[in-house]
CSV table of C-alpha atoms in Angstrom, one decimal:
chain,number,residue,atom,x,y,z
J,1,VAL,CA,-25.9,58.3,70.3
J,2,THR,CA,-26.9,57.1,67.3
J,3,GLY,CA,-30.5,55.1,67.4
J,4,ALA,CA,-30.9,57.3,71.0
J,5,THR,CA,-34.8,58.3,70.9
J,6,ILE,CA,-35.2,61.4,72.9
J,7,ASP,CA,-38.4,62.7,74.2
J,8,ASN,CA,-39.4,66.2,75.1
J,9,GLN,CA,-42.8,67.5,77.0
J,10,ALA,CA,-44.1,70.7,77.3
J,11,LEU,CA,-47.3,71.2,79.6
J,12,ILE,CA,-49.7,74.3,80.2
J,13,GLU,CA,-51.7,74.8,82.9
J,14,ALA,CA,-53.9,77.8,84.3
J,15,VAL,CA,-56.4,78.2,87.0
J,16,ASN,CA,-59.7,78.4,85.7
J,17,ALA,CA,-58.6,75.5,82.7
J,18,ASN,CA,-57.5,72.2,82.3
J,19,SER,CA,-54.0,71.8,81.8
J,20,ALA,CA,-52.5,70.4,78.8
J,21,THR,CA,-49.5,68.3,78.0
J,22,ALA,CA,-48.1,68.2,74.3
J,23,ASN,CA,-45.0,64.9,73.1
J,24,VAL,CA,-42.7,64.7,70.9
J,25,SER,CA,-39.2,62.4,70.8
J,26,PHE,CA,-36.7,62.4,68.3
J,27,THR,CA,-34.1,59.6,66.7
J,28,VAL,CA,-30.8,60.4,66.7
J,29,GLN,CA,-28.9,60.2,63.6
J,30,ASN,CA,-25.4,61.3,63.0
J,31,ALA,CA,-24.2,61.6,59.4
J,32,PRO,CA,-20.6,62.6,58.2
J,33,GLU,CA,-20.4,65.7,55.7
J,34,LEU,CA,-17.8,66.6,53.5
J,35,ILE,CA,-16.4,69.9,52.5
J,36,VAL,CA,-13.3,70.3,50.1
J,37,LYS,CA,-11.5,73.5,49.3
J,38,LYS,CA,-8.6,74.0,45.5
J,39,LYS,CA,-6.2,76.7,45.1
J,40,ALA,CA,-2.9,77.2,43.5
J,41,SER,CA,0.1,78.8,43.9
J,42,SER,CA,-0.2,82.3,41.5
J,43,ALA,CA,-3.0,83.1,39.7
J,44,SER,CA,-1.4,83.0,36.4
J,45,VAL,CA,1.3,81.2,35.2
J,46,ARG,CA,3.3,81.1,32.1
J,47,PRO,CA,3.9,78.9,28.9
J,48,GLY,CA,6.8,76.1,30.8
J,49,GLU,CA,6.2,77.2,34.3
J,50,GLU,CA,5.4,75.1,36.9
J,51,ILE,CA,1.5,74.8,39.2
J,52,THR,CA,1.9,74.2,42.6
J,53,TYR,CA,-2.7,73.2,43.7
J,54,GLN,CA,-3.4,72.5,47.5
J,55,ILE,CA,-6.6,70.2,48.0
J,56,GLU,CA,-8.0,70.9,51.5
J,57,TYR,CA,-10.8,69.1,52.6
J,58,ALA,CA,-12.9,67.9,55.9
J,59,ASN,CA,-15.3,66.4,58.1
J,60,ILE,CA,-17.3,68.5,59.4
J,61,GLY,CA,-20.0,66.5,60.1
J,62,THR,CA,-20.6,64.0,63.4
J,63,ALA,CA,-19.4,60.8,62.4
J,64,PRO,CA,-16.4,59.4,60.4
J,65,ALA,CA,-16.9,59.1,56.8
J,66,THR,CA,-15.8,55.9,55.4
J,67,SER,CA,-14.1,54.9,51.5
J,68,VAL,CA,-13.2,57.6,50.4
J,69,VAL,CA,-12.2,59.1,47.2
J,70,ILE,CA,-10.6,62.2,46.0
J,71,GLU,CA,-10.0,62.8,42.4
J,72,ASP,CA,-8.7,65.5,41.0
J,73,VAL,CA,-9.1,66.0,37.1
J,74,LEU,CA,-6.2,66.8,35.8
J,75,PRO,CA,-5.9,69.8,32.8
J,76,LEU,CA,-5.1,68.5,29.7
J,77,ASN,CA,-2.8,71.5,28.5
J,78,ALA,CA,-0.6,71.0,31.1
J,79,ASP,CA,1.8,68.3,32.4
J,80,LEU,CA,1.4,66.5,35.5
J,81,VAL,CA,5.5,66.7,37.1
J,82,ALA,CA,4.7,63.7,39.5
J,83,VAL,CA,3.3,61.6,40.7
J,84,PRO,CA,2.4,62.5,44.7
J,85,THR,CA,2.7,60.4,47.7
J,86,GLY,CA,-0.2,58.6,48.7
J,87,ALA,CA,-2.4,59.6,44.8
J,88,ILE,CA,-2.7,57.0,42.3
J,89,GLN,CA,-3.0,58.2,38.6
J,90,GLN,CA,-5.8,56.6,36.1
J,91,GLY,CA,-6.1,58.5,33.2
J,92,ASP,CA,-6.1,62.2,32.8
J,93,SER,CA,-7.3,61.8,36.9
J,94,LEU,CA,-4.6,61.5,40.4
J,95,ILE,CA,-7.0,59.8,43.4
J,96,TRP,CA,-6.6,59.1,47.0
J,97,ASN,CA,-8.0,56.2,48.2
J,98,ILE,CA,-9.5,57.4,51.7
J,99,ALA,CA,-10.4,54.7,53.9
J,100,ASN,CA,-12.2,57.0,57.2
J,101,VAL,CA,-11.7,61.1,57.2
J,102,PRO,CA,-12.9,61.6,61.4
J,103,PRO,CA,-15.7,64.1,62.9
J,104,GLY,CA,-14.1,67.4,63.5
J,105,ASN,CA,-12.4,70.9,62.9
J,106,GLN,CA,-9.7,69.1,61.4
J,107,VAL,CA,-9.0,70.4,57.8
J,108,TYR,CA,-6.5,68.4,55.8
J,109,SER,CA,-4.2,69.1,52.5
J,110,LEU,CA,-2.7,67.2,49.3
J,111,SER,CA,-0.5,69.3,46.7
J,112,PHE,CA,1.1,68.4,44.4
J,113,ARG,CA,2.8,70.5,40.8
J,114,MET,CA,2.0,71.1,37.0
J,115,ARG,CA,3.4,72.7,34.7
J,116,ALA,CA,1.9,74.4,32.0
J,117,GLN,CA,2.8,72.8,28.7
J,118,GLY,CA,4.5,75.6,26.2
J,119,SER,CA,2.2,76.4,23.7
J,120,THR,CA,0.5,78.3,25.0
J,121,GLN,CA,-0.7,81.0,24.5
J,122,ASP,CA,-2.0,83.9,26.1
J,123,GLY,CA,-5.3,84.2,27.1
J,124,ASP,CA,-5.3,80.7,28.1
J,125,VAL,CA,-6.4,79.0,31.1
J,126,ILE,CA,-5.9,76.3,32.8
J,127,GLY,CA,-9.0,74.8,35.0
J,128,ASN,CA,-9.1,72.0,37.3
J,129,SER,CA,-11.4,70.5,38.8
J,130,VAL,CA,-11.3,67.9,42.2
J,131,SER,CA,-14.4,66.2,43.6
J,132,ILE,CA,-14.8,64.0,46.7
J,133,THR,CA,-17.4,60.9,47.9
J,134,SER,CA,-17.1,58.4,50.8
J,135,ALA,CA,-19.5,55.4,51.1
J,136,GLU,CA,-22.2,57.1,52.8
J,137,LEU,CA,-22.3,60.1,50.7
J,138,PRO,CA,-21.7,59.0,47.1
J,139,ASN,CA,-22.8,62.4,45.5
J,140,ALA,CA,-20.0,64.6,45.2
J,141,LYS,CA,-19.2,67.2,46.5
J,142,THR,CA,-17.0,70.0,43.5
J,143,ALA,CA,-14.3,72.6,44.0
J,144,SER,CA,-12.2,74.1,40.8
J,145,VAL,CA,-9.8,76.9,40.6
J,146,ASP,CA,-8.9,78.6,37.7
J,147,VAL,CA,-5.6,79.2,36.0
J,148,LYS,CA,-5.0,82.2,33.8
J,149,VAL,CA,-1.6,82.2,31.3
J,150,VAL,CA,0.4,84.7,30.8
J,151,ASN,CA,2.9,86.0,28.6
J,152,ALA,CA,4.4,88.4,25.6
J,153,ILE,CA,3.1,88.5,21.9
J,154,LEU,CA,5.2,90.6,20.0
J,155,GLN,CA,4.3,92.3,16.9
J,156,VAL,CA,7.2,93.2,14.3
J,157,SER,CA,7.5,95.2,11.6
J,158,LYS,CA,10.2,96.8,9.3
J,159,THR,CA,10.6,100.0,7.1
J,160,VAL,CA,12.6,101.4,4.2
J,161,SER,CA,13.3,104.7,3.4
J,162,ARG,CA,12.8,103.7,0.4
J,163,ALA,CA,10.8,101.5,-2.2
J,164,MET,CA,13.1,101.9,-5.1
J,165,ALA,CA,17.3,102.7,-5.3
J,166,SER,CA,20.0,102.4,-7.1
J,167,PRO,CA,23.6,100.9,-6.5
J,168,GLY,CA,25.3,102.9,-4.9
J,169,GLU,CA,23.4,104.8,-2.9
J,170,THR,CA,22.1,104.9,1.4
J,171,LEU,CA,19.2,103.8,2.3
J,172,ASP,CA,17.8,103.4,5.9
J,173,TYR,CA,15.9,101.0,7.7
J,174,THR,CA,13.8,101.1,11.0
J,175,ILE,CA,11.9,98.2,13.4
J,176,LYS,CA,9.3,98.6,15.8
J,177,VAL,CA,8.5,95.8,18.0
J,178,ASP,CA,5.3,96.3,19.9
J,179,ASN,CA,4.5,94.3,23.5
J,180,LEU,CA,1.0,93.0,23.7
J,181,GLY,CA,0.9,90.5,25.2
J,182,HIS,CA,-0.3,90.6,29.8
J,183,THR,CA,3.2,90.1,30.9
J,184,ALA,CA,6.9,92.0,29.6
J,185,ALA,CA,8.9,90.2,26.9
J,186,ASN,CA,11.8,89.1,28.6
J,187,SER,CA,15.1,88.6,26.5
J,188,LEU,CA,14.2,90.4,24.4
J,189,VAL,CA,16.3,90.4,21.0
J,190,LEU,CA,16.6,91.8,17.7
J,191,GLU,CA,17.8,89.5,14.4
J,192,ASP,CA,17.6,90.8,11.1
J,193,GLN,CA,19.9,89.1,8.3
J,194,LEU,CA,20.5,92.0,5.6
J,195,PRO,CA,20.6,90.9,2.4
J,196,PRO,CA,22.8,90.1,-0.5
J,197,TYR,CA,24.8,93.5,-1.7
J,198,VAL,CA,24.7,95.0,1.1
J,199,THR,CA,27.2,97.0,3.8
J,200,LEU,CA,25.4,97.9,7.2
J,201,THR,CA,27.4,101.4,8.0
J,202,SER,CA,25.6,101.9,11.5
J,203,ALA,CA,23.0,100.2,14.0
J,204,SER,CA,21.5,102.4,16.9
J,205,ASN,CA,20.6,100.2,20.4
J,206,GLY,CA,23.4,98.2,20.8
J,207,GLY,CA,23.1,97.1,17.5
J,208,SER,CA,25.7,94.9,15.9
J,209,GLU,CA,26.5,92.7,12.9
J,210,SER,CA,28.2,89.3,12.4
J,211,GLY,CA,27.7,87.0,9.5
J,212,GLY,CA,25.8,89.3,7.0
J,213,LYS,CA,23.5,89.4,10.9
J,214,VAL,CA,22.0,92.4,12.9
J,215,THR,CA,22.1,91.3,16.3
J,216,TRP,CA,20.2,93.8,18.9
J,217,SER,CA,20.0,92.4,22.5
J,218,LEU,CA,17.2,94.6,23.9
J,219,GLY,CA,16.9,93.3,27.3
J,220,THR,CA,13.3,93.7,29.2
J,221,LEU,CA,9.9,95.1,27.0
J,222,ALA,CA,7.0,95.1,29.4
J,223,ALA,CA,3.0,94.4,28.4
J,224,GLY,CA,1.8,97.3,26.5
J,225,SER,CA,5.3,99.2,25.2
J,226,SER,CA,7.2,98.9,22.4
J,227,ALA,CA,10.0,99.5,21.2
J,228,SER,CA,12.1,100.2,17.9
J,229,VAL,CA,16.3,100.7,16.8
J,230,THR,CA,17.5,101.7,13.1
J,231,ALA,CA,20.2,100.1,10.6
J,232,LYS,CA,21.7,101.8,8.1
J,233,VAL,CA,23.0,100.3,5.2
J,234,LEU,CA,25.5,101.1,1.6
J,235,LEU,CA,24.2,99.3,-1.5
J,236,ASP,CA,27.0,98.1,-3.7
J,237,GLY,CA,28.0,99.6,-7.0
J,238,VAL,CA,26.8,97.0,-9.2
J,239,ILE,CA,24.1,95.0,-8.8
J,240,PRO,CA,21.7,93.9,-11.3
J,241,ASN,CA,18.7,96.3,-12.9
J,242,GLY,CA,15.5,95.4,-11.2
J,243,GLN,CA,16.4,92.5,-8.4
J,244,VAL,CA,14.4,92.4,-5.3
J,245,LEU,CA,16.4,93.5,-1.9
J,246,ASN,CA,14.1,91.3,0.4
J,247,ASN,CA,14.4,91.3,3.9
J,248,ILE,CA,12.5,90.8,7.4
J,249,VAL,CA,13.0,90.2,10.9
J,250,GLN,CA,12.6,88.3,13.4
J,251,ALA,CA,11.4,89.0,17.8
J,252,ARG,CA,12.7,86.9,20.2
J,253,SER,CA,12.2,86.9,23.8
J,254,THR,CA,11.6,84.1,27.1
J,255,GLY,CA,8.1,82.4,24.7
J,256,ALA,CA,7.4,84.1,22.6
J,257,SER,CA,8.1,85.2,18.6
J,258,ALA,CA,7.7,86.6,15.3
J,259,VAL,CA,8.3,87.7,12.1
J,260,SER,CA,7.7,91.0,10.3
J,261,PRO,CA,6.0,91.2,7.0
J,262,ASN,CA,8.7,90.5,4.1
J,263,VAL,CA,10.1,94.9,3.1
J,264,PRO,CA,11.3,95.0,-0.7
J,265,VAL,CA,13.2,97.3,-2.2
J,266,LYS,CA,13.6,97.8,-6.3
J,267,ILE,CA,16.9,98.1,-7.9
J,268,THR,CA,17.0,100.2,-10.9
J,269,SER,CA,20.4,100.5,-12.4
J,270,ALA,CA,21.6,101.1,-15.8
J,271,PRO,CA,25.1,100.6,-18.1
J,272,ASP,CA,26.6,103.9,-18.4
J,273,LEU,CA,29.1,103.3,-22.2
J,274,THR,CA,31.5,105.5,-22.5
J,275,LEU,CA,34.1,107.0,-25.9
J,276,SER,CA,36.6,108.7,-26.8
J,277,LYS,CA,38.3,109.4,-30.1
J,278,GLN,CA,41.9,110.7,-31.0
J,279,VAL,CA,43.8,111.2,-34.0
J,280,GLN,CA,47.5,111.3,-34.9
J,281,PRO,CA,48.7,113.2,-36.8
J,282,SER,CA,46.1,116.2,-36.7
J,283,SER,CA,47.6,116.7,-40.4
J,284,ALA,CA,48.3,114.8,-43.3
J,285,LYS,CA,49.6,115.0,-46.4
J,286,PRO,CA,49.0,112.4,-49.0
J,287,GLY,CA,50.2,108.7,-48.1
J,288,ASP,CA,51.2,109.9,-44.1
J,289,SER,CA,50.6,107.1,-42.0
J,290,VAL,CA,46.5,108.2,-40.0
J,291,VAL,CA,46.5,106.0,-37.0
J,292,TYR,CA,42.6,106.6,-34.4
J,293,THR,CA,42.6,105.6,-31.1
J,294,ILE,CA,39.3,104.5,-30.0
J,295,THR,CA,38.9,104.1,-26.1
J,296,TYR,CA,35.7,103.0,-24.9
J,297,GLY,CA,33.5,101.5,-21.4
J,298,ASN,CA,31.1,101.4,-18.4
J,299,GLN,CA,30.9,103.6,-15.8
J,300,GLY,CA,27.5,102.3,-15.4
J,301,THR,CA,26.7,100.5,-12.6
J,302,ASP,CA,25.3,97.4,-14.0
J,303,ILE,CA,26.6,94.7,-17.4
J,304,ALA,CA,26.0,96.5,-21.0
J,305,THR,CA,25.0,93.6,-23.0
J,306,ASP,CA,26.4,92.7,-26.4
J,307,VAL,CA,28.1,95.6,-27.0
J,308,LEU,CA,28.8,96.5,-30.1
J,309,LEU,CA,31.1,99.1,-31.8
J,310,THR,CA,31.5,100.9,-35.1
J,311,ASP,CA,33.4,102.8,-37.1
J,312,GLN,CA,32.8,104.2,-40.1
J,313,PHE,CA,36.1,104.3,-42.6
J,314,PRO,CA,37.2,107.7,-44.0
J,315,PRO,CA,37.0,107.4,-47.5
J,316,GLN,CA,40.2,109.4,-48.1
J,317,LEU,CA,42.0,107.0,-46.7
J,318,ASP,CA,43.1,103.9,-47.8
J,319,PHE,CA,42.3,100.9,-44.9
J,320,VAL,CA,46.4,99.1,-43.5
J,321,SER,CA,44.9,97.8,-40.8
J,322,ALA,CA,42.0,97.3,-37.1
J,323,SER,CA,42.1,96.1,-33.8
J,324,ASN,CA,41.4,91.7,-33.3
J,325,GLY,CA,42.1,91.7,-37.4
J,326,ILE,CA,38.6,93.5,-38.2
J,327,THR,CA,38.3,95.0,-41.7
J,328,PRO,CA,36.1,97.5,-43.0
J,329,ALA,CA,32.2,95.8,-44.6
J,330,GLY,CA,31.1,98.6,-47.1
J,331,GLY,CA,33.5,101.5,-45.4
J,332,LEU,CA,32.1,100.4,-41.9
J,333,LEU,CA,34.4,98.7,-39.5
J,334,THR,CA,32.8,97.0,-36.4
J,335,TRP,CA,33.6,95.6,-33.4
J,336,ASP,CA,31.1,92.8,-31.4
J,337,LEU,CA,32.5,94.0,-27.8
J,338,GLY,CA,29.6,91.0,-25.7
J,339,ASP,CA,28.9,91.9,-22.1
J,340,VAL,CA,30.9,94.8,-20.6
J,341,ALA,CA,31.4,95.1,-16.9
J,342,THR,CA,31.0,98.2,-14.6
J,343,GLY,CA,34.1,99.7,-14.7
J,344,VAL,CA,35.7,97.8,-17.3
J,345,SER,CA,37.3,99.7,-20.0
J,346,GLY,CA,39.4,99.6,-23.5
J,347,THR,CA,41.7,100.4,-26.6
J,348,LEU,CA,40.7,100.0,-30.0
J,349,THR,CA,42.6,101.2,-33.0
J,350,VAL,CA,43.1,101.6,-37.0
J,351,THR,CA,45.0,102.8,-39.0
J,352,GLY,CA,44.9,104.3,-42.4
J,353,THR,CA,46.9,106.7,-45.4
J,354,LEU,CA,46.3,109.9,-47.1
J,355,LYS,CA,44.8,109.1,-50.4
J,356,ASN,CA,46.6,111.3,-53.0
J,357,SER,CA,43.7,112.2,-54.6
J,358,VAL,CA,42.4,114.4,-51.5
J,359,ALA,CA,42.5,118.2,-51.8
J,360,ASP,CA,45.2,120.2,-49.8
J,361,GLY,CA,42.3,121.3,-46.8
J,362,ALA,CA,40.5,118.8,-46.2
J,363,ASP,CA,39.7,117.8,-43.6
J,364,ILE,CA,38.8,113.7,-43.1
J,365,ILE,CA,36.2,113.0,-40.0
J,366,ASN,CA,36.1,110.5,-39.0
J,367,THR,CA,32.8,108.8,-36.1
J,368,SER,CA,33.0,106.0,-34.5
J,369,THR,CA,29.5,104.7,-32.0
J,370,ILE,CA,29.1,102.0,-29.7
J,371,GLY,CA,25.7,100.6,-27.7
J,372,GLU,CA,24.1,98.1,-26.8
J,373,THR,CA,21.9,95.5,-29.0
J,374,GLN,CA,19.2,93.0,-28.8
J,375,PRO,CA,20.8,90.3,-31.3
J,376,PRO,CA,19.8,88.7,-34.2
J,377,SER,CA,19.5,93.2,-34.7
J,378,THR,CA,22.6,94.7,-35.0
J,379,THR,CA,21.1,97.9,-34.0
J,380,GLN,CA,22.8,99.7,-31.8
J,381,LEU,CA,20.6,101.1,-28.3
J,382,ASN,CA,21.0,104.6,-27.1
J,383,PRO,CA,24.4,104.9,-28.7
J,384,ARG,CA,27.1,107.0,-28.4
J,385,SER,CA,29.6,108.9,-30.3
J,386,ALA,CA,33.3,110.6,-30.1
J,387,SER,CA,34.8,112.3,-33.9
J,388,ALA,CA,38.2,112.6,-34.6
J,389,THR,CA,39.2,115.2,-37.6
J,390,VAL,CA,42.5,115.3,-39.8
J,391,THR,CA,43.5,118.1,-42.1
J,392,ALA,CA,44.8,117.1,-45.9
J,393,SER,CA,47.7,119.2,-46.6
J,394,ASN,CA,49.1,118.3,-49.5
J,395,LEU,CA,50.6,121.7,-50.9
J,396,PRO,CA,54.6,122.1,-51.4
J,397,ARG,CA,56.0,123.4,-49.2
J,398,LEU,CA,59.0,125.5,-49.7
J,399,THR,CA,61.9,126.3,-47.1
J,400,VAL,CA,64.8,128.7,-48.2
J,401,THR,CA,68.7,129.2,-45.9
J,402,LYS,CA,70.9,131.9,-46.2
J,403,SER,CA,74.1,131.2,-46.1
């Protein structure tokens, strides 16, 4: 009983000596002794998942603990799901006020739930501590528990078979995704938004294309593992020279995502002007009409710009007409064709008559030239030429008949 005095006496005796005694007394002081423990439902948690915390406390002393206060300081990187029954929330703490905790072997339990914030990262720690005091024990007993945040950490990279390409060629893209985190990446998806001027011809691992986006559904990628996919694309036949095709890939799984660095491909394309020329007839007498037909086109992979086509009209002919109403200037016919797109072709004609002064057997050569220019200059760049020849035949032709 608290306040009771307990006396204790010791006696020592011997046959050849006087006896002796000693007394000691003490007053019984009963007191509470509180203990507290903290547990978490799991040692690790993913962002967005719940944790259930359990607080266990007891009074292992010899007297009741009164006005007991249990305070749990909530972690800042997790959100309280609901205030538990019997508790009040004050700021970032949950508080339980308990009038009396009797002594004995009884262990009491409290619990509450929290959710790891979605912004938490792999390797973060959600720390939680609890303290217990009473009127008799103002110095708090404490306990704490840490829960580690685990998540997939995705890293995605992309390579291409060539950094420079020409229209009509094929590109092979290879995409690699690594999981550098501490847990599996679930529902892993890769998305590749194809650049313009390309057409998907094949994709590995079940990749499919819709609206210019290739998608791979890869399922689960274990921590520390990697996966690779490929895509083959065909470049359009016409792409402007110097065009850069940019391409990135996004990887995403439950709670994790990553974007690859840009993988550029530079296009090298050029026009390819063609020119041919025919003449009718191939042999003419003075006064005969001679017609030249000039055919041009662009068989290249880029637009030919500011194209000029010229024709050196032969002095042995008298000019009659030319396509588009063009007339010779200093003996030169010039057509300003402007821009000639890939695959475009056209035909021009020039008509003249053979002069009387042309010697018999003379070859009359007519040459046309086509090329791009850089205005205001009219100099043709990398010109292509074509010629046609007509032979003069001005001797009398005798015929004889017999009947």
